[in-house]
């Protein structure tokens, strides 16, 4: 893939993250959250968290993909600066880590939706 | 680079201690060496280094040529900042309270000996971005009969970047070049931008392909230290950001060159010869400029020398 | 042959390396360059957030079972994890705000001034145009946001 394609995705995922992560954080703030927890402590109770998974699973899934891509691609850039000669290994590790972590995160969401 | 004390430098301290980082390639040894250097008003770091070479230690090596900030060969790191030695006043970097001036070779360039750094890779990167006008029909450049037309505004859009003297200070200050030897570097990327937006140039797609790699413009993280140390106000940081914009837009198919300058072509009216008078008010007695113009004297210097 | 090699000598590789470059904002001691500090902070906060993200993916996988989740939350409710969370919150705030600035500058090429005819005292346009003001705003808002996050997290 051309370097500019990945970098464009980096910026697009960043813009998506501003919105998605903003929502994800607001979920925890009492008074603002659509899940209506009583307090900051309450926002992490089993009930509220489960509702977050059931009602806004698509936000979590998009957030997971965007955050993983943005973070791992950033790390890939740092590693490329560190060891430019090892770019094959670095790119492979990037793809493998992205797929593995994405799958693991999606599994959690799928389990919630199923059960 | 911005000098806070511009125009009102204090008197330098009587004597400064020059701490020079030295390298001996034969033995592979690096060490710091201190020299006491008497100063005078207006002394530059290069003057101090030359004073050391002439009076204290002839084995100290450095590189310089023009002594006036034009050739870009005297870049060194003075007190932790890459600067041109010939443009840095001792009074600006040393004071009576702290008369120590540390001088190191430029970072990120391999050191040949003492303060001399190897610019082969740096120039190679500059060469890689095709630093000259490219036309579809290269004969327009190579067998140029006429110049390209360019308005003053179009010239201003590249003028700042064309002031680059390739001194390597930006490359030495860059945090990416500090660990990635393959990074093209601020100098080459700024020059790539300068040629891509030049109205006379048509080689933009070739250059974009060279710059759009993992070690090209996307490794820049806008730390902007390159612009902060540039002695010629070239502003590579801004150039690279605008270059990336072009690269992205081009990738999305949204950028194209607005205008390519045409050749000037022959003049509409032929040039007219006008008669000019020779000035007569300050002539040497007996001299006749008209006769001299008609019969120029050919002086054979070799013969003159032999006679002497 | 040997003497020729001795005569040429070896080149000394004089690069500060990745850690120095990405952790020390004063590696080049030039004035008028807060962008460098922002670069270092952006990178450091990015790595912190990525580490948190990976941990977060594993921790939240415990939500599938109520008892497990309660025990995990119990283990992570100490003051140390609270402070850790607060640091991550600060990192997210700075990284996000500075990221908006970087998108404007690096992606759209905005806020770096226009080319000019240099005049002494050579301060390049990119160091005194919109992005610089944006940077000061980013620093100020991040500090304020971080303090606010502290209030919500420790008092709420
Ligand atoms: S000696 Fe030419 S730039 Fe300093």
XYZ file of C-alpha atoms and ligand atoms in Angstrom:
583
model
C 0.000 0.000 0.000
C 1.217 3.480 -0.769
C 2.450 5.392 2.233
C -0.038 8.189 1.592
C -2.979 5.754 1.705
C -2.035 4.578 5.181
C -1.400 8.135 6.288
C -4.776 9.225 4.934
C -6.402 6.404 6.892
C -4.441 7.603 9.896
C -6.044 11.049 9.622
C -9.497 9.692 8.818
C -9.370 7.359 11.832
C -8.185 10.302 13.933
C -11.209 12.359 12.899
C -13.513 9.411 13.600
C -11.866 8.934 16.979
C -12.567 12.494 18.051
C -16.288 11.765 17.685
C -16.351 8.124 18.803
C -14.028 8.502 21.752
C -15.862 11.650 22.776
C -19.055 9.615 22.944
C -17.305 6.759 24.736
C -16.042 9.117 27.441
C -19.347 10.952 27.775
C -20.948 7.584 28.492
C -19.166 7.694 31.818
C -20.029 11.238 32.847
C -23.148 11.349 35.027
C -25.654 13.880 33.750
C -24.405 13.743 30.158
C -24.388 10.018 29.562
C -27.194 8.435 27.508
C -26.940 5.444 29.852
C -27.981 7.654 32.805
C -25.698 6.428 35.592
C -26.224 8.039 39.004
C -22.554 8.765 39.616
C -19.087 8.289 38.154
C -18.743 5.093 40.208
C -22.143 3.886 39.020
C -21.125 4.294 35.369
C -18.935 1.206 35.640
C -21.478 -1.065 37.295
C -22.356 -4.286 35.531
C -25.827 -3.040 34.586
C -24.667 0.144 32.908
C -21.747 -1.486 31.113
C -23.987 -4.207 29.787
C -26.437 -1.653 28.483
C -23.560 0.172 26.798
C -22.691 -3.036 24.960
C -26.293 -3.850 24.036
C -27.436 -0.420 22.899
C -24.263 1.100 21.441
C -22.371 -1.955 20.252
C -21.767 -0.408 16.862
C -20.041 2.598 18.455
C -17.769 0.233 20.361
C -16.992 -1.803 17.244
C -16.150 1.259 15.163
C -14.170 2.745 18.027
C -12.208 -0.479 18.420
C -11.265 -0.625 14.744
C -10.392 3.070 14.470
C -8.416 3.204 17.716
C -6.491 0.015 16.963
C -5.611 1.158 13.466
C -4.617 4.638 14.594
C -2.556 3.440 17.540
C -0.826 0.539 15.859
C -0.084 2.528 12.720
C 1.417 5.243 14.899
C 3.564 2.649 16.596
C 4.522 1.261 13.203
C 5.788 4.711 12.229
C 7.892 4.949 15.371
C 9.329 1.468 14.808
C 10.107 2.320 11.162
C 12.157 5.248 12.387
C 13.882 3.011 14.892
C 14.792 0.156 12.518
C 14.195 1.188 8.904
C 15.891 -1.986 7.676
C 13.336 -4.221 9.423
C 10.330 -2.733 7.623
C 9.026 -6.145 6.482
C 8.914 -7.533 10.006
C 7.407 -4.311 11.344
C 4.626 -4.283 8.758
C 3.871 -7.939 9.407
C 3.699 -7.444 13.156
C 1.434 -4.449 12.566
C -1.036 -6.448 10.468
C -0.940 -9.445 12.818
C -1.443 -7.353 15.967
C -4.261 -5.395 14.330
C -6.149 -8.525 13.276
C -5.587 -10.361 16.558
C -6.645 -7.502 18.833
C -9.574 -6.581 16.601
C -10.802 -10.176 16.668
C -10.445 -10.384 20.427
C -12.314 -7.139 20.982
C -15.085 -8.061 18.559
C -15.455 -11.382 20.331
C -16.342 -9.574 23.570
C -18.974 -7.500 21.761
C -20.382 -10.595 20.028
C -20.663 -12.467 23.331
C -22.673 -9.585 24.791
C -25.019 -9.447 21.838
C -25.529 -13.206 21.941
C -26.053 -13.561 25.689
C 17.561 31.803 12.662
C 16.015 34.313 14.956
C 18.574 36.142 17.004
C 17.038 37.823 19.987
C 19.911 40.243 20.416
C 19.684 41.345 16.789
C 21.449 44.640 16.296
C 22.432 45.206 19.921
C 24.951 42.600 20.915
C 26.893 43.278 24.113
C 30.672 43.317 24.199
C 31.928 39.688 24.262
C 33.894 38.513 27.328
C 37.678 39.199 27.062
C 38.438 35.540 26.787
C 36.226 32.557 26.074
C 36.749 28.868 26.653
C 36.110 26.962 23.451
C 35.103 23.375 24.258
C 35.440 21.443 21.032
C 34.285 17.877 20.521
C 37.007 16.177 18.570
C 37.209 12.907 16.711
C 40.264 11.098 15.501
C 39.249 8.690 12.711
C 42.559 6.830 12.766
C 42.198 5.758 16.351
C 38.412 6.035 16.508
C 38.667 8.237 19.588
C 36.274 11.042 20.592
C 37.116 13.592 23.254
C 36.414 17.134 24.419
C 39.208 19.636 24.191
C 39.269 23.127 25.677
C 41.028 26.176 24.283
C 41.260 29.658 25.788
C 40.648 32.159 23.029
C 41.085 35.935 23.340
C 38.159 37.684 21.702
C 37.390 41.002 20.088
C 34.197 42.783 19.243
C 32.583 41.150 16.219
C 34.426 37.847 16.559
C 32.510 34.865 15.254
C 32.766 31.237 16.297
C 34.527 30.525 13.010
C 37.068 33.264 13.785
C 37.662 31.645 17.166
C 38.142 28.220 15.591
C 40.561 29.686 13.062
C 42.421 31.456 15.863
C 42.848 28.060 17.547
C 44.045 26.486 14.325
C 46.578 29.253 13.729
C 47.846 29.787 17.264
C 47.096 26.841 19.489
C 46.398 23.568 17.729
C 46.960 23.153 13.987
C 45.469 19.666 14.111
C 41.935 20.987 14.680
C 39.898 20.385 11.517
C 36.828 22.267 10.391
C 35.270 23.179 7.099
C 34.514 26.667 5.851
C 34.789 28.702 2.751
C 33.002 32.006 2.312
C 33.010 33.252 5.944
C 29.834 35.171 5.199
C 26.942 32.734 5.440
C 26.656 32.037 1.738
C 28.346 28.730 1.032
C 26.874 26.737 3.904
C 29.944 24.690 4.693
C 30.657 25.830 8.253
C 27.665 24.325 10.080
C 28.485 23.211 13.639
C 26.507 22.704 16.821
C 27.204 25.677 19.096
C 25.950 25.331 22.668
C 23.508 22.639 21.582
C 22.068 24.502 18.598
C 23.093 23.843 14.982
C 24.354 27.119 13.530
C 26.678 28.522 10.910
C 29.984 29.163 12.687
C 30.648 32.199 10.507
C 27.274 33.767 11.316
C 27.384 33.216 15.066
C 28.862 36.012 17.085
C 30.824 34.959 20.144
C 28.993 37.719 22.032
C 25.668 36.053 21.214
C 26.615 32.684 22.690
C 28.992 33.598 25.545
C 28.754 36.085 28.355
C 31.045 37.192 31.155
C 29.175 34.905 33.561
C 29.305 31.926 31.235
C 32.290 32.217 28.903
C 32.168 28.580 27.756
C 31.264 27.941 24.122
C 30.809 24.291 23.206
C 31.312 23.373 19.571
C 30.356 19.952 18.223
C 30.112 18.517 14.727
C 26.608 18.554 13.242
C 24.392 15.737 14.475
C 22.837 13.180 12.109
C 25.682 13.527 9.618
C 28.594 11.061 9.914
C 31.736 12.738 11.244
C 34.882 12.552 9.134
C 37.184 14.223 11.663
C 36.722 16.795 14.432
C 34.107 19.231 13.108
C 34.083 17.985 9.514
C 30.983 16.005 8.601
C 30.296 13.832 5.590
C 27.485 15.238 3.432
C 27.462 12.493 0.777
C 24.172 10.985 1.931
C 22.640 14.427 2.474
C 23.462 15.577 -1.059
C 22.356 12.205 -2.399
C 18.911 12.784 -0.882
C 18.796 16.231 -2.396
C 19.682 14.737 -5.766
C 16.989 12.097 -5.404
C 14.132 14.607 -5.570
C 15.332 15.848 -9.020
C 16.367 19.353 -7.980
C 16.027 21.031 -11.361
C 13.315 22.119 -13.772
C 11.749 19.139 -15.549
C 9.682 19.644 -18.714
C 7.735 17.203 -20.833
C 10.043 18.246 -23.633
C 13.420 18.447 -21.936
C 14.879 20.230 -24.965
C 13.135 23.353 -23.693
C 15.634 23.317 -20.836
C 18.667 21.665 -22.328
C 18.776 23.627 -25.568
C 17.058 26.632 -24.111
C 16.617 29.388 -26.644
C 14.101 31.328 -24.597
C 13.351 31.676 -20.911
C 10.091 30.612 -19.224
C 7.582 33.278 -18.309
C 6.967 33.782 -14.602
C 5.156 36.544 -12.752
C 6.642 38.152 -9.633
C 3.917 36.498 -7.521
C 4.764 33.080 -8.868
C 8.391 33.798 -8.151
C 7.599 34.835 -4.581
C 5.892 31.502 -3.940
C 9.201 29.676 -4.407
C 11.723 32.399 -3.643
C 12.003 31.678 0.064
C 12.772 28.001 -0.557
C 15.259 28.728 -3.303
C 17.436 30.517 -0.740
C 18.554 27.153 0.652
C 22.342 26.939 0.928
C 22.392 23.214 1.806
C 24.231 23.785 5.060
C 22.549 20.743 6.633
C 21.500 22.517 9.843
C 17.829 21.516 9.456
C 18.794 17.908 8.888
C 20.984 18.032 11.963
C 18.135 19.439 14.105
C 15.435 17.042 12.871
C 14.182 14.498 15.446
C 13.292 12.002 12.722
C 16.677 12.190 11.033
C 18.121 11.600 14.504
C 17.154 7.941 14.309
C 16.117 7.164 10.731
C 19.059 7.406 8.310
C 16.754 6.797 5.341
C 14.461 9.765 6.025
C 14.732 12.215 3.150
C 15.076 15.114 5.564
C 13.728 18.664 5.674
C 16.120 20.041 3.097
C 15.272 17.560 0.334
C 11.538 17.665 1.075
C 11.469 21.472 1.053
C 13.263 21.448 -2.282
C 10.807 18.875 -3.609
C 7.998 21.272 -2.700
C 9.866 24.187 -4.240
C 10.078 22.385 -7.584
C 6.590 20.890 -7.469
C 4.964 24.317 -7.139
C 7.374 26.045 -9.509
C 5.255 27.169 -12.491
C 8.049 26.307 -14.892
C 8.179 22.683 -13.803
C 6.270 19.670 -15.098
C 7.963 16.875 -13.151
C 5.584 16.973 -10.184
C 4.265 13.427 -10.545
C 7.755 11.969 -10.540
C 8.651 13.942 -7.444
C 5.423 13.088 -5.635
C 6.162 9.395 -6.200
C 9.640 9.835 -4.716
C 8.396 11.783 -1.721
C 5.352 9.597 -1.018
C 7.186 6.711 0.651
C 7.563 5.424 4.185
C 10.756 7.436 4.555
C 9.527 10.464 2.676
C 7.220 13.273 3.707
C 4.991 11.101 5.937
C 7.753 10.624 8.489
C 7.704 14.360 9.252
C 5.937 15.095 12.552
C 6.092 18.870 12.399
C 8.491 19.435 15.280
C 9.488 22.532 13.245
C 13.015 22.629 14.666
C 14.257 22.720 11.080
C 12.621 26.115 10.581
C 13.813 27.339 13.955
C 17.486 26.700 13.113
C 17.501 27.668 9.431
C 19.990 30.525 8.929
C 18.303 31.614 5.690
C 14.652 31.660 6.785
C 13.837 28.920 4.280
C 11.101 27.505 6.528
C 11.291 23.802 5.585
C 8.589 22.913 8.125
C 5.947 24.944 6.303
C 7.119 23.629 2.928
C 6.806 20.002 4.044
C 3.282 20.501 5.401
C 2.156 22.090 2.134
C 3.921 19.331 0.231
C 1.954 16.708 2.185
C -1.258 18.505 1.362
C -0.403 18.252 -2.314
C 0.564 14.589 -1.953
C -2.741 13.742 -0.248
C -4.863 15.728 -2.651
C -3.021 14.200 -5.587
C -3.667 10.749 -4.125
C -7.372 11.584 -3.962
C -7.229 12.982 -7.489
C -8.070 16.501 -6.318
C -4.847 18.300 -7.153
C -3.507 19.334 -10.479
C -1.022 21.941 -11.506
C -2.975 25.111 -12.154
C -0.567 26.565 -14.622
C 2.603 25.626 -16.412
C 4.661 28.532 -17.614
C 5.082 28.806 -21.387
C 8.287 29.700 -23.161
C 8.807 33.398 -23.691
C 9.363 33.071 -27.448
C 11.014 35.614 -29.720
C 10.546 39.297 -29.014
C 7.756 41.060 -30.824
C 9.975 44.003 -31.772
C 13.694 43.483 -32.349
C 15.980 45.094 -29.798
C 17.185 48.573 -30.717
C 20.759 49.684 -30.205
C 21.058 53.019 -28.421
C 24.177 55.149 -28.367
C 25.525 55.726 -24.898
C 27.994 58.471 -24.077
C 31.084 57.519 -22.151
C 31.356 59.416 -18.906
C 34.038 62.073 -19.300
C 34.151 63.804 -15.950
C 36.559 61.416 -14.187
C 38.968 60.292 -16.847
C 42.659 59.771 -16.363
C 44.526 62.455 -18.200
C 45.087 61.603 -21.862
C 42.734 58.621 -21.895
C 40.318 58.282 -24.787
C 37.564 55.760 -23.966
C 36.277 55.671 -27.510
C 39.621 54.654 -28.874
C 40.033 52.061 -26.126
C 36.680 50.568 -26.993
C 37.633 50.412 -30.656
C 41.052 48.858 -30.103
C 40.982 46.816 -26.891
C 44.408 46.107 -25.467
C 45.140 42.431 -25.080
C 47.305 41.898 -22.031
C 49.072 38.577 -21.977
C 49.362 37.937 -18.277
C 51.715 35.024 -18.721
C 54.185 37.169 -20.513
C 53.844 39.813 -17.815
C 54.624 37.262 -15.140
C 57.576 35.899 -17.005
C 58.963 39.395 -17.387
C 58.634 39.851 -13.646
C 46.121 -1.238 1.380
C 46.123 -1.258 5.134
C 47.737 2.167 5.274
C 45.173 3.517 2.848
C 42.421 2.325 5.106
C 44.146 3.853 8.080
C 44.531 7.056 6.172
C 40.874 7.203 5.263
C 39.770 6.265 8.746
C 36.268 5.424 9.856
C 33.255 7.666 9.851
C 31.741 8.332 13.255
C 27.996 7.828 13.378
C 26.689 10.760 15.264
C 22.932 10.249 15.620
C 21.201 10.737 18.986
C 18.844 7.818 18.332
C 15.115 7.227 18.721
C 14.840 7.468 22.500
C 16.704 10.762 22.737
C 14.811 12.199 19.801
C 11.375 11.209 21.019
C 11.798 11.750 24.760
C 13.985 14.829 25.058
C 12.302 18.008 23.780
C 15.486 19.989 24.517
C 17.776 17.817 22.419
C 18.300 20.886 20.235
C 18.458 23.828 22.592
C 16.882 26.316 20.267
C 14.502 28.961 21.534
C 11.116 29.675 20.015
C 10.242 26.057 19.283
C 7.335 24.768 21.428
C 6.316 22.603 18.450
C 9.142 20.288 19.392
C 7.723 19.911 22.904
C 4.319 19.217 21.377
C 5.882 16.550 19.128
C 7.491 14.788 22.093
C 4.311 14.976 24.160
C 2.225 13.763 21.228
C 4.425 10.728 20.783
C 4.682 9.897 24.489
C 0.941 10.309 25.076
C 0.283 8.228 21.972
C 2.294 5.325 23.341
C 0.587 5.651 26.743
C -2.839 5.563 25.096
C -1.938 2.569 22.941
C -0.759 0.659 26.010
C -3.997 1.568 27.776
C -6.037 0.551 24.736
C -4.499 -2.920 24.615
C -4.996 -3.371 28.359
C -8.526 -2.005 28.024
C -9.432 -4.572 25.363
C -8.410 -7.390 27.698
C -9.953 -5.882 30.840
C -13.311 -5.229 29.198
C -13.480 -8.809 27.969
C -14.329 -9.569 31.609
C -17.702 -7.840 31.193
C -19.265 -11.014 29.820
C -19.624 -12.393 33.332
C -21.019 -10.364 36.250
C -18.961 -11.967 39.025
C -15.744 -11.740 37.044
C -16.405 -8.095 36.184
C -17.074 -7.179 39.814
C -13.835 -8.849 40.898
C -11.823 -7.119 38.136
C -13.357 -3.763 39.043
C -12.567 -4.464 42.675
C -8.930 -5.133 41.797
C -8.732 -1.949 39.703
C -10.360 0.453 42.161
C -7.232 1.265 44.192
C -5.841 4.814 44.302
C -2.937 3.760 42.075
C -5.209 2.752 39.212
C -7.186 5.960 39.761
C -4.052 8.033 39.265
C -3.126 5.876 36.279
C -6.540 6.508 34.768
C -6.143 10.209 35.365
C -2.795 10.197 33.534
C -4.406 8.363 30.618
C -7.221 10.928 30.621
C -4.671 13.742 30.395
C -2.875 11.918 27.612
C -6.103 11.505 25.653
C -7.015 15.168 26.082
C -3.626 16.435 24.910
C -3.315 13.898 22.098
C -6.809 14.713 20.877
C -6.466 18.491 20.952
C -2.982 18.492 19.462
C -4.194 15.922 16.948
C -6.835 18.345 15.708
C -4.115 20.940 15.240
C -1.909 18.424 13.437
C -4.720 17.414 11.088
C -5.198 21.052 10.156
C -1.467 21.596 9.672
C -0.211 18.316 8.209
C -3.247 17.157 6.289
C -4.699 20.439 5.068
C -1.527 22.532 5.164
C -3.264 25.283 7.150
C -1.790 27.693 9.652
C 1.816 27.666 8.470
C 1.789 31.100 6.856
C 2.591 31.905 3.272
C 5.989 32.169 1.625
C 7.500 35.606 1.994
C 10.585 37.656 1.255
C 12.800 37.013 4.301
C 13.657 40.005 6.452
C 15.766 40.048 9.594
C 15.295 38.963 12.310
C 14.569 35.815 10.294
C 11.606 34.294 12.108
C 10.061 31.916 9.576
C 6.307 32.280 8.895
C 5.443 28.824 10.225
C 6.723 29.804 13.683
C 4.502 32.847 14.018
C 1.316 31.996 12.169
C -1.972 30.344 13.084
C -0.614 26.971 14.119
C 1.510 28.597 16.839
C -1.497 30.319 18.362
C -3.352 27.027 18.063
C -0.515 25.323 19.893
C -0.712 27.711 22.840
C -4.456 27.142 22.879
C -3.867 23.375 22.878
C -1.495 23.635 25.845
C -3.913 25.813 27.805
C -7.002 23.732 27.035
C -5.185 20.473 27.823
C -4.151 21.696 31.243
C -7.677 22.938 31.949
C -9.212 19.712 30.649
C -6.835 17.606 32.684
C -7.749 19.505 35.845
C -11.443 19.116 35.048
C -10.964 15.374 34.502
C -9.305 15.206 37.908
C -12.286 16.914 39.499
C -14.749 14.510 37.853
C -12.690 11.410 38.623
C -11.647 12.112 42.192
C -14.602 14.098 43.481
C -17.454 12.658 41.421
S 31.807 29.771 5.777
Fe 30.362 29.864 4.146
S 28.512 29.766 5.295
Fe 29.957 29.899 6.889
